[in-house]
XYZ file of C-alpha atoms in Angstrom:
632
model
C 0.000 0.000 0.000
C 1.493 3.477 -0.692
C 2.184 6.165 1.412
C -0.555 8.230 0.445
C -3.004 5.074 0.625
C -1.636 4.406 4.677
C -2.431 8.281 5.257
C -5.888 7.855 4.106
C -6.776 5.162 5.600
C -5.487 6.001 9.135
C -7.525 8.814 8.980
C -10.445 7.391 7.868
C -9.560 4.880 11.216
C -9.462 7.952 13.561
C -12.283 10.073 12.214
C -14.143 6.268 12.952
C -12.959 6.518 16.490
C -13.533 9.378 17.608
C -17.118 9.823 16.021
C -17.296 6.563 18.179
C -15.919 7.867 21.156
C -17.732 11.034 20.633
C -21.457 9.374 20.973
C -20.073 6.690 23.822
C -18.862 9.011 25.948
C -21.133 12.097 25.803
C -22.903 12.642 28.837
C -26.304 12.357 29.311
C -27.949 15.850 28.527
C -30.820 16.892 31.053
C -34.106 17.835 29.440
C -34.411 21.591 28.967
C -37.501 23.047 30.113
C -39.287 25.013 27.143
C -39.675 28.346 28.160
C -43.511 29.738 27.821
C -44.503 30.465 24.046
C -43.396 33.704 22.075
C -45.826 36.246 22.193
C -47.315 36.970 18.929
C -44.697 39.178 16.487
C -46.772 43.048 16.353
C -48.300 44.121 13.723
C -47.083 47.495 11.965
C -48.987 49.866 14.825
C -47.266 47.741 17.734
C -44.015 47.485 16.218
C -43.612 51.168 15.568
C -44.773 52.231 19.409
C -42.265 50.004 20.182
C -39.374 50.924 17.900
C -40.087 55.201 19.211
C -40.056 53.467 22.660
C -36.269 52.393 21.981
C -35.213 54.942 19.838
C -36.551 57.904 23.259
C -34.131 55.140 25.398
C -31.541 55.042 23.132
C -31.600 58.903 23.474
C -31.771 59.034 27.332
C -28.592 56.336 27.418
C -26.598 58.255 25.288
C -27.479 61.700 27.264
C -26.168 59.613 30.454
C -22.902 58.201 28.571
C -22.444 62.048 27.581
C -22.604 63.224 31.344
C -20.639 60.785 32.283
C -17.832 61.445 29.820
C -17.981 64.999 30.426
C -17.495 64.470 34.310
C -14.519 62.712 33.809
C -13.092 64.909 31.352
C -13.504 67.509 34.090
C -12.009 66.035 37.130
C -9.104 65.088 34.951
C -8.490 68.763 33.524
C -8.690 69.761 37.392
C -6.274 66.853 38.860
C -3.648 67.526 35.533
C -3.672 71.513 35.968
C -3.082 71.341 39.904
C -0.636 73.872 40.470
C -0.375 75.092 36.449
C 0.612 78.506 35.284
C -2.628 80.173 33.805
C -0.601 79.668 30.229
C -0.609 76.038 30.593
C -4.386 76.024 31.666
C -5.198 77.818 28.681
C -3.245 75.125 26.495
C -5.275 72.487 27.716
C -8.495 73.516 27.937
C -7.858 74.520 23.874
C -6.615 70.898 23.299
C -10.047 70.060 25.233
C -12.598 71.772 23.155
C -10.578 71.109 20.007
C -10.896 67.240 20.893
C -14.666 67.497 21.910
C -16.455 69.744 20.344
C -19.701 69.588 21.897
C -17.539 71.660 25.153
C -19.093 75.055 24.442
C -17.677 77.050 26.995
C -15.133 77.128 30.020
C -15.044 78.718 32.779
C -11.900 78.697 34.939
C -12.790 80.134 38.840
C -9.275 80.305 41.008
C -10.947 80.921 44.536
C -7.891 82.560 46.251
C -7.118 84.793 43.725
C -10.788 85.361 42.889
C -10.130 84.986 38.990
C -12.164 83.958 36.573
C -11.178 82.769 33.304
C -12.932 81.932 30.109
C -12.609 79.712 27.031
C -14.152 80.005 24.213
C -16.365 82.974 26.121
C -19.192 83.654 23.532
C -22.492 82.544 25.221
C -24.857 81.055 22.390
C -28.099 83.626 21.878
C -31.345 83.122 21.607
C -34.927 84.512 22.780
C -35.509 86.447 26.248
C -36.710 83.802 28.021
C -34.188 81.190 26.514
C -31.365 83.839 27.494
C -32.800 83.842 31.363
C -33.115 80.249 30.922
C -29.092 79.861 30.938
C -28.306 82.524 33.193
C -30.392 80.614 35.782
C -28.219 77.331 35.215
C -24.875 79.019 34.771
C -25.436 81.467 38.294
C -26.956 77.840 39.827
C -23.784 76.308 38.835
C -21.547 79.247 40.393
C -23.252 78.505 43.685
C -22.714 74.930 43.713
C -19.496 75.127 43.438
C -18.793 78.011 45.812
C -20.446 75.949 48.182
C -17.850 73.050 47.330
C -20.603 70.756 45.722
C -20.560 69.455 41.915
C -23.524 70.525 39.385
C -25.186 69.333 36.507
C -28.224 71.044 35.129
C -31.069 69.993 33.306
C -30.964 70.296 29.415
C -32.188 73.746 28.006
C -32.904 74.639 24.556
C -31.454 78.521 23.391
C -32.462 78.383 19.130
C -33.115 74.773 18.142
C -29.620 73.164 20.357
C -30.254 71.506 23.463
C -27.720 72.232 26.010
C -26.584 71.902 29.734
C -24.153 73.026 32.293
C -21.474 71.136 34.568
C -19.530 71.719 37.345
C -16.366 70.892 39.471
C -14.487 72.005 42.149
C -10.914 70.261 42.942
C -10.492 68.231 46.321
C -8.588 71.203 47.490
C -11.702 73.424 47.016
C -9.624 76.401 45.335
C -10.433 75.999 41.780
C -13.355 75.581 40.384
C -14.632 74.934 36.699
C -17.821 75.304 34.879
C -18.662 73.856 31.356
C -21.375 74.553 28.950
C -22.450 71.040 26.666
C -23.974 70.895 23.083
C -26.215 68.507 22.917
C -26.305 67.782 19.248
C -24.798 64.232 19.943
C -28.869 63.422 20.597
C -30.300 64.824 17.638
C -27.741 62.874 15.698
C -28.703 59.462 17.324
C -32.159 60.468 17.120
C -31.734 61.064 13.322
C -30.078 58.199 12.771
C -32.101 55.827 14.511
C -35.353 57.220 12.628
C -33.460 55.699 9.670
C -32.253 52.567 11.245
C -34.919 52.013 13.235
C -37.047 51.846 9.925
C -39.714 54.170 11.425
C -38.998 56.737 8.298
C -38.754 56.088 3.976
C -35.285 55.078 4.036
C -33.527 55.639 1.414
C -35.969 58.570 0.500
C -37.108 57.705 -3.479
C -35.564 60.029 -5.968
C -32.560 60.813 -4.525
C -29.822 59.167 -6.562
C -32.867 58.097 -9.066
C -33.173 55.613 -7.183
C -35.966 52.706 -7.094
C -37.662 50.367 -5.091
C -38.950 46.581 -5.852
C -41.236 44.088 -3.545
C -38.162 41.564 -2.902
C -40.600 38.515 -4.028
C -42.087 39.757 -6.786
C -39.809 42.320 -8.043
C -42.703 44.824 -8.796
C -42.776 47.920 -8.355
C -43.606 49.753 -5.163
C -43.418 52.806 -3.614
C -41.931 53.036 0.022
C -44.311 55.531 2.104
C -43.480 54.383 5.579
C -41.096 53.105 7.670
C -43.119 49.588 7.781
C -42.780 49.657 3.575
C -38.679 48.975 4.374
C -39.398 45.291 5.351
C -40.783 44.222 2.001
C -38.667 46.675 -0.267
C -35.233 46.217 -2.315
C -34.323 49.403 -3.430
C -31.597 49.817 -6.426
C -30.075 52.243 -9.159
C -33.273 52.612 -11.642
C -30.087 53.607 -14.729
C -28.092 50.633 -14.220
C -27.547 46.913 -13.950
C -25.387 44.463 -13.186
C -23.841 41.832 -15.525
C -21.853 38.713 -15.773
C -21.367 37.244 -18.923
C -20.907 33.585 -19.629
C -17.810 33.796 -21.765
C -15.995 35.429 -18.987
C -14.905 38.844 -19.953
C -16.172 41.438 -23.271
C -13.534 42.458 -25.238
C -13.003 46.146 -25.770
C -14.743 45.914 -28.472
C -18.199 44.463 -27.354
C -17.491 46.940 -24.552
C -17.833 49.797 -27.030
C -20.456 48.757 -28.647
C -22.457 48.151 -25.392
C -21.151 51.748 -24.646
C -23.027 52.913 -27.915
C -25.920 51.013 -27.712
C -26.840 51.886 -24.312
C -25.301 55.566 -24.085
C -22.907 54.627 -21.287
C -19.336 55.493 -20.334
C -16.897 52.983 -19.154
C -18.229 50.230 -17.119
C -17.066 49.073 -13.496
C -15.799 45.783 -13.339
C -15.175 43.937 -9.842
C -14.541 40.157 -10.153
C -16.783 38.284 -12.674
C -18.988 41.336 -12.993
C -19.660 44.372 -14.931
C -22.031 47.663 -13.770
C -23.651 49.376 -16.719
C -25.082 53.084 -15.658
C -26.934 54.114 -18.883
C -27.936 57.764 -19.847
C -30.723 56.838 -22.054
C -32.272 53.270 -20.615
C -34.057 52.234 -17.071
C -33.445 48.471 -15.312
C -35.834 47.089 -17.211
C -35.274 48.143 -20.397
C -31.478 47.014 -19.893
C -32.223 43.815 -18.865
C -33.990 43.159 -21.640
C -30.890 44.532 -24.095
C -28.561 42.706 -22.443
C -30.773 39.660 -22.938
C -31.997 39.959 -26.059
C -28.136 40.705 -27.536
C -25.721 39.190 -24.940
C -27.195 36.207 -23.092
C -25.576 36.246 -20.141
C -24.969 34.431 -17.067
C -27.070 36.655 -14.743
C -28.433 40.554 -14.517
C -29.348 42.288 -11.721
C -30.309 45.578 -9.840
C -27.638 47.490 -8.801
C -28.971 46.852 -5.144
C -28.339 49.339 -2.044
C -27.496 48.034 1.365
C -28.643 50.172 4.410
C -27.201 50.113 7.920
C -28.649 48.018 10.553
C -28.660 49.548 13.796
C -30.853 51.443 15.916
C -30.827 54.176 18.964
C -31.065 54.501 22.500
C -30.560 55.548 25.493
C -7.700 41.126 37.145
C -6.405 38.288 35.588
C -6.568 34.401 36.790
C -9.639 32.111 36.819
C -11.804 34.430 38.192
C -13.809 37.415 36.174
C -11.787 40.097 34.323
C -13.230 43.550 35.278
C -11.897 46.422 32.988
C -11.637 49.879 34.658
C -13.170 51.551 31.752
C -15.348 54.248 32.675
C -18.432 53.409 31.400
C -18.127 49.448 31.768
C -20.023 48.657 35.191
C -22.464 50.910 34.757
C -23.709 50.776 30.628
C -21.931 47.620 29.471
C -24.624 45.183 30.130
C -23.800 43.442 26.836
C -20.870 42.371 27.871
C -21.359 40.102 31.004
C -24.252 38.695 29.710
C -22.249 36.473 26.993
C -19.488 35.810 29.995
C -16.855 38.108 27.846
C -15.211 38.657 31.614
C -14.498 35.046 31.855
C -13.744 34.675 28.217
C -10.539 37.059 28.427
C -9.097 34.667 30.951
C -8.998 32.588 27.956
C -8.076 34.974 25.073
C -7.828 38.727 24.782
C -7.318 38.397 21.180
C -4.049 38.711 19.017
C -2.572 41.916 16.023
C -1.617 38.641 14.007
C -5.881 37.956 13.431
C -7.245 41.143 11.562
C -11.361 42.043 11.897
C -12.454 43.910 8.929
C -15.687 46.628 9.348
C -17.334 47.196 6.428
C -19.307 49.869 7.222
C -19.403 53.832 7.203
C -15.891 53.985 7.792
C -14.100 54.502 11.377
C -13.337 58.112 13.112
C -9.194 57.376 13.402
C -8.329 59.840 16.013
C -11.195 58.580 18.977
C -9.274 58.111 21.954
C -10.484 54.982 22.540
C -9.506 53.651 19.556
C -5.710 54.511 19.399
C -3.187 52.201 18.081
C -6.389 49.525 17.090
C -7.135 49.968 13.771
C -5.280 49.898 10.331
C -5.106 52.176 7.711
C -8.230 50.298 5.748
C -9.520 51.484 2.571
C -12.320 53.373 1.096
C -14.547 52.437 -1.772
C -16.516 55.501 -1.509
C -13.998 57.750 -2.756
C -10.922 56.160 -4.336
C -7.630 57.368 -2.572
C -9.313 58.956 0.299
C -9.030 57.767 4.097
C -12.091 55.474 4.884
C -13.463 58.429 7.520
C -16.731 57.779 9.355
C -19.560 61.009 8.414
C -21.937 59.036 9.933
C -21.377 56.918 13.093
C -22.353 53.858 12.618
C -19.013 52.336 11.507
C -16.938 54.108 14.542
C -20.144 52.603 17.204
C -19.581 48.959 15.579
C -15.801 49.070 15.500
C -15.389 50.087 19.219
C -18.090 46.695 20.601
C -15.273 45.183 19.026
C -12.443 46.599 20.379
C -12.405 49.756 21.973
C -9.328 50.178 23.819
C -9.903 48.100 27.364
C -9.190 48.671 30.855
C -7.351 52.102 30.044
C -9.886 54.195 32.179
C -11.826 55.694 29.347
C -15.041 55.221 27.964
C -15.972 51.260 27.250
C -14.025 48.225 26.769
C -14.094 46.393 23.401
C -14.545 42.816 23.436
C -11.486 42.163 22.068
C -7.866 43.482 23.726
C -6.022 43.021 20.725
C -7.075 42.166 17.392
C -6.209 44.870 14.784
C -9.369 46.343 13.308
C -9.690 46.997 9.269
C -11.832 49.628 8.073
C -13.049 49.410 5.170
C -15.704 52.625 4.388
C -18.652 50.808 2.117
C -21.375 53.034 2.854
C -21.360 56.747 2.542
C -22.817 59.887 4.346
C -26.575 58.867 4.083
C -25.537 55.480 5.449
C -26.085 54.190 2.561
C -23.751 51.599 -0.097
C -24.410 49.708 -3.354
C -23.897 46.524 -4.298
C -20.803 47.307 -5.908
C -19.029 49.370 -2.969
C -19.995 46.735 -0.763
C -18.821 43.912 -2.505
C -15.448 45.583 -3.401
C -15.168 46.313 0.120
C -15.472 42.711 0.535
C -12.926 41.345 -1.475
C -10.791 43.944 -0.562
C -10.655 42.859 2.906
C -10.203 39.366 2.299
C -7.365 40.504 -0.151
C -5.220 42.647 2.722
C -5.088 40.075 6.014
C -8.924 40.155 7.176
C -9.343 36.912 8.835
C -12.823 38.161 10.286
C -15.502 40.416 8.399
C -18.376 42.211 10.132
C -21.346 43.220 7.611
C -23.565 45.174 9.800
C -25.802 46.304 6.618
C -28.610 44.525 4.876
C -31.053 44.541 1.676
C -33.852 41.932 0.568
C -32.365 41.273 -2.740
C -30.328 38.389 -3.197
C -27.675 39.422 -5.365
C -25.343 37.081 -7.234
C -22.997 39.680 -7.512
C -22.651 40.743 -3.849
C -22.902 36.289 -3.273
C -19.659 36.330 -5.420
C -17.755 38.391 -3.516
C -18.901 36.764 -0.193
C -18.006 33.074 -1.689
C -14.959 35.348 -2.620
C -14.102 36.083 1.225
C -15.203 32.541 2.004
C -13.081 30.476 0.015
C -9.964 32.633 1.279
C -10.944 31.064 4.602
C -12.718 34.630 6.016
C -15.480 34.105 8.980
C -18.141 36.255 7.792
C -20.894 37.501 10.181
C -23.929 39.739 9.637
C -26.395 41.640 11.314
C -30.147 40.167 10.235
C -32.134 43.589 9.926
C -34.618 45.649 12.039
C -37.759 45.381 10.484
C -39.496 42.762 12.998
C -40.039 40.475 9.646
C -39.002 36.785 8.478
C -38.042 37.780 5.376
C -34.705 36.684 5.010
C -32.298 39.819 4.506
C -28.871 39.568 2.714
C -26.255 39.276 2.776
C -27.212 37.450 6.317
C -28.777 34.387 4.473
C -26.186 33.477 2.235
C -25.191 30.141 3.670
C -21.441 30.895 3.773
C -22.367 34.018 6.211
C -23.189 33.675 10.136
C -26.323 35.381 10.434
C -26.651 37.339 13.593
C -30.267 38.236 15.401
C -30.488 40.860 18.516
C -31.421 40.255 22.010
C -32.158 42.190 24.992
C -30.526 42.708 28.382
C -33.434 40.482 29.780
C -32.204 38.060 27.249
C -35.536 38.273 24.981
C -35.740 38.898 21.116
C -35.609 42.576 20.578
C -38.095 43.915 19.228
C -36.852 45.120 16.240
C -35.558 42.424 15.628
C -35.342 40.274 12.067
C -36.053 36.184 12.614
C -36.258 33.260 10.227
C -35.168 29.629 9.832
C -31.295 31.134 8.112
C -30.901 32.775 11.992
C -27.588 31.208 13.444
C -26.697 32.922 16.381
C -28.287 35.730 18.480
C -26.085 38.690 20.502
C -26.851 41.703 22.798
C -28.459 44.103 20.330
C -30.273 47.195 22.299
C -28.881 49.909 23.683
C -25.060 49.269 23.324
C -22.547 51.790 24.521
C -19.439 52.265 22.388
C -17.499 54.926 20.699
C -18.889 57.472 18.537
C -17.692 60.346 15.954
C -16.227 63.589 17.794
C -14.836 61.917 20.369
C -18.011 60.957 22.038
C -19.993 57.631 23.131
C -23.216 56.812 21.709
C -25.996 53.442 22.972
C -27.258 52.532 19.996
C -30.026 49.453 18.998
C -30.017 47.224 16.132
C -28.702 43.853 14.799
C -25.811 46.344 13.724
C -24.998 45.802 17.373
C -25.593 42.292 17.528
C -23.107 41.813 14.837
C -19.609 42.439 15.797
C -20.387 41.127 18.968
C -20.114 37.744 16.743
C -17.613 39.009 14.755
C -15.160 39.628 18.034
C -15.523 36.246 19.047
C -14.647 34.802 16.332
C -11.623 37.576 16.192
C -10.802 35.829 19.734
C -10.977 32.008 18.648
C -8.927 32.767 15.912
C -6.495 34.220 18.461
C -6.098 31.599 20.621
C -6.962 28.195 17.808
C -4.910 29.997 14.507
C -5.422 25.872 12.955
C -8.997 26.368 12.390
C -11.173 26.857 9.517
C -13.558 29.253 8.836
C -16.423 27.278 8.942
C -15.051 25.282 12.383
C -14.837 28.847 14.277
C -18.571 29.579 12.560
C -19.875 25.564 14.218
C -18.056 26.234 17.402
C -19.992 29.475 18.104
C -23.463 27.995 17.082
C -22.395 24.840 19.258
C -21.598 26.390 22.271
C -24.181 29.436 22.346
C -26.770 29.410 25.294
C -30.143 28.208 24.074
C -33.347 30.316 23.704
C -36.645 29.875 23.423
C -37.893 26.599 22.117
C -34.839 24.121 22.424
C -32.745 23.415 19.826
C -32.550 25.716 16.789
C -35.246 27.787 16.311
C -35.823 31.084 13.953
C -35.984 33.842 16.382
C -31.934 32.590 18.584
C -31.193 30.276 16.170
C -28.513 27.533 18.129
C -28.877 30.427 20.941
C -26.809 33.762 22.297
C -23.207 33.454 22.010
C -21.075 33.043 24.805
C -17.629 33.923 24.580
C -16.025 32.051 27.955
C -18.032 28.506 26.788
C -16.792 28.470 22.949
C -13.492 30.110 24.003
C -12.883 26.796 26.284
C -14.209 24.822 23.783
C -11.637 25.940 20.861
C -9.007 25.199 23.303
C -5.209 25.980 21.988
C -3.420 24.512 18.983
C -5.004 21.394 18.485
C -8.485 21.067 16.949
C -11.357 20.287 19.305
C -12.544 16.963 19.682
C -15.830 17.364 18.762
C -14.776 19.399 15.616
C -12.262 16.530 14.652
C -14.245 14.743 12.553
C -15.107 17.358 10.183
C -11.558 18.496 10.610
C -10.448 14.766 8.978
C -13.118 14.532 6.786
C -11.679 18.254 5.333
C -7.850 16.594 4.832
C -9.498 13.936 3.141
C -11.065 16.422 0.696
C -8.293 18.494 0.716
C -5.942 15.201 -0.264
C -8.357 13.806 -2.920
C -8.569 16.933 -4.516
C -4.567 17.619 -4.550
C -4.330 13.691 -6.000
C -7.053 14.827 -8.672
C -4.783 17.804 -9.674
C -1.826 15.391 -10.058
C -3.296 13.343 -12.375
């Protein structure tokens, strides 16, 4: 027998035995008690009372993260001036406000010298009352702090910005400082969360003559409310999207296309082509193409939206970061034993988690020294920059910088983050930017990509690039969608994708959130604290959130088992997540919610886990046969 034949079979002989050993030796499993039955999924009235009702927490959360943030950043300007010439005071409380915007105003009160100085001085205007409005806060403020006690006042409006007013006073009790704090952080959430929430038209019809198409029928319809999202694909009504089945046009079919179809030159990404006419709608190029070409496939050029939403130690034991905000906001994170987990793995720079998303704000604090330079298929040759703030929220769940006394801890220490900016300033990306994003990550080290973005359309196109990713052994995860519907969203169905639902902190289905039978896995999803644009923090809802929750543990088993596949780190989280609802897979939890401490211990070091082994043989054996087929 050759060499080759011996290998075979002696795998075959231990794959055998340890399937055997596998079903003699598993312990008897104790009936799980069905929890009570699901209450009925709302109707469109019910789900929209309940999407305002998170969006006005979402709101209220992020105005505490704010205060909170804005405390801190005041006791530390107090501790590190101690003593400082009034130069140096100045210097830092410009490096302050130039760093966080939304600090307004200074005010600098030395009590033995009786001095007061100010920073940025100009008081915003607005009516009489507004006017006498402030002056109440700002003289309340003064007397709180002459009488040695902090101060935070209520919001106020002056114009159409919401503000309030802080104080401190050092331990010492001679200086004192007083802050005045835009509020626009809110309206921005709010805004956004309209859109992601699905409680508005999004994306509004006619902007970017754009189009919308029931994602069963393909007919036409017209998206009048927020409730419309959940059976709408919306796409490009100028151009298509073409593969042709003699692999690539020549130039000179290209021109002629050009011609026919009054069109300048085409983008091509992988097998594909996108046509944007000046003369022709979708359908009337579909029919062109098929009536001259014959090709493999045509499609919409599809959009894909953003899916989130808005609200308000080491050794054996717990790890408890010293983060600011992580005892009091971070409920997301004990609840899939991440504490535990890190006594396991904090991750590793060598295993790289691509975001493709809105891009990531660089210069947050909290996210110095984690992320890569990334890329941008927005705009060619620009940095991928996050206008919007979803992208900077989902990169920090993952890894905001932890245990460094500011803000939140990320789930994972030290995996290097890839951003990769898909979707631009409306939150908004087409198949094409998406997809290139994609393969551009799996192209430059992304062993990990998070999709938190959706449509109803299932796109061969945006399927090639993910079977792209895949077969470069990527894990790819993906927020499901917030429309409360079991229509399966993409690119969270494809079967090569880990398909990511959202819970809540009682460990129910959020509202919000998307179910069907293609569910894997379900994750914290409402009212998640992380990083935001400006410098600020931000709880935000959504299967956006869910996501890279998913997306960091796999980041972490990747860390600590580097021999795994892709599709072992996707079977080890849906084997060793904590099951919901009715047991066993089911479409709202899928296998259940992740936890990070129980897969991390299954995925154990550099060998492959037992109860993976079999699969893990039966993939050499593929792997051989197919490397013997080449031969010959």
């Amino acid at each position: 027998m050759s060499r080759k034949n011996l290998t075979v079979a002696g795998l075959m002989t231990a794959a055998f035995t340890v399937i055997l050993l596998t079903f003699l030796l598993r312990p008897a499993e104790e009936a799980k008690l069905k929890q009570a039955a699901l209450p009925p999924v709302p109707g469109p009235p019910q789900e929209k009372t309940m999407k305002k009702t998170s969006l006005v927490q979402d709101v209220s959360a992020t105005d505490r993260l704010n205060r909170t943030d804005v405390s801190r950043h005041l006791r530390t300007m107090l501790a590190e001036t101690h003593g400082a010439a009034p130069r140096d005071i100045s210097a830092y409380a410009k490096r302050l406000q130039q760093g966080h915007g939304h600090i307004t105003m200074l005010m600098w009160i030395d009590y033995r010298t009786h001095k007061t100085s100010t920073f940025k001085s100009s008081l915003p205007e607005g009516t009489d009352q507004e006017n006498k409005q402030l002056l109440k806060y700002l003289n309340m403020a003064k007397s709180a702090i002459k009488g040695h006690q902090s101060y935070e006042s209520p919001s106020f409006i002056i114009g159409d910005k919401k503000y309030y007013f802080m104080a401190q006073r050092d331990q010492e009790g001679h200086i004192g400082v007083i802050a005045l704090i835009s509020q626009n952080i809110l309206e921005r959430v709010a805004d956004h969360q309209l859109k992601n929430l699905r409680l508005i038209p999004y994306p509004k019809e006619g902007k970017y003559r754009v189009e919308s198409v029931h994602a069963d029928t393909l007919k036409d319809i017209t998206v009048k409310t927020g409730h419309d999202n959940e059976n709408a694909s919306h796409f490009y009504e100028n151009e298509i999207v073409v593969r042709f089945k003699n692999g690539h046009p020549t130039p000179g079919q290209l021109q002629t296309i050009s011609a026919d179809i009054r069109c300048k030159q085409p983008r091509k990404l992988g097998y594909a082509y996108i046509f944007r006419s000046d003369k022709l709608n979708y359908s009337q190029l579909k029919t062109y193409f098929a009536y001259k070409w014959s090709p493999e496939y045509t499609e919409p050029h599809y959009m894909y939206l953003t899916n989130d939403t808005s609200y308000e130690n080491t050794g054996t034991g717990a790890v408890t970061p010293n983060d600011l905000l992580f005892s009091t906001y971070q409920w997301n994170l004990p609840a899939i034993e991440t504490e535990q987990g890190w006594n396991l793995s904090k991750g590793s720079n060598e295993v790289i988690v691509a975001v493709v998303d809105t891009g990531v704000q660089a210069s947050h604090p909290d996210l110095q020294g984690q992320l890569l330079a990334g890329y941008n298929a927005i705009s060619s040759g620009s940095a991928p920059d996050d206008d919007v703030g979803h992208g900077t929220h989902v990169a920090g769940i993952i890894g905001a910088i932890t245990n460094n006394e500011e803000g939140v801890a990320g789930i994972s220490w030290y995996n290097k983050i890839l951003p990769v900016k898909a979707l631009d300033n409306s939150g908004a990306g087409t198949t094409y930017s998406v997809a290139e994003g994609i393969i551009w990550a799996a192209d430059n080290g992304a062993k990990v990509i998070n999709l938190s973005l959706g449509n109803y359309a299932d796109s061969q196109f945006l399927h090639d690039a993910i079977k792209y990713a895949y077969d470069r052994d990527v894990v790819i995860v993906s927020a499901a969608g917030n429309d409360n519907t079991e229509r399966p969203g993409y690119p969270a169905a494809y079967e090569e994708v880990l398909a990511v639902a959202a819970t809540n902190s009682a460990g129910e289905r959020a509202s919000f959130s998307n179910y069907g039978d293609y569910i894997d896995v379900a994750a914290p999803g409402e009212s998640i604290a992380s990083t935001y644009p400006d410098n600020q923090y931000a709880a935000l809802s959504g299967t956006s959130m869910a996501s890279p929750h998913v997306a960091a543990l796999a980041g972490l088993i990747r860390s600590l088992n580097p021999a795994l596949t892709n599709n072992e780190v996707m079977e080890l989280m849906t084997a060793n997540a904590v099951d919901l609802g009715e047991a066993g897979h089911d479409k709202y939890y899928g296998w259940g919610q992740v936890d990070i401490y129980k897969t991390l211990r299954a995925a154990g070091g550099s060998d492959v886990p037992l109860q993976l082994f079999p699969q893990h043989v039966g993939q050499q054996l593929k792997s051989m046969r197919e490397k013997a087929d080449t031969a010959h």
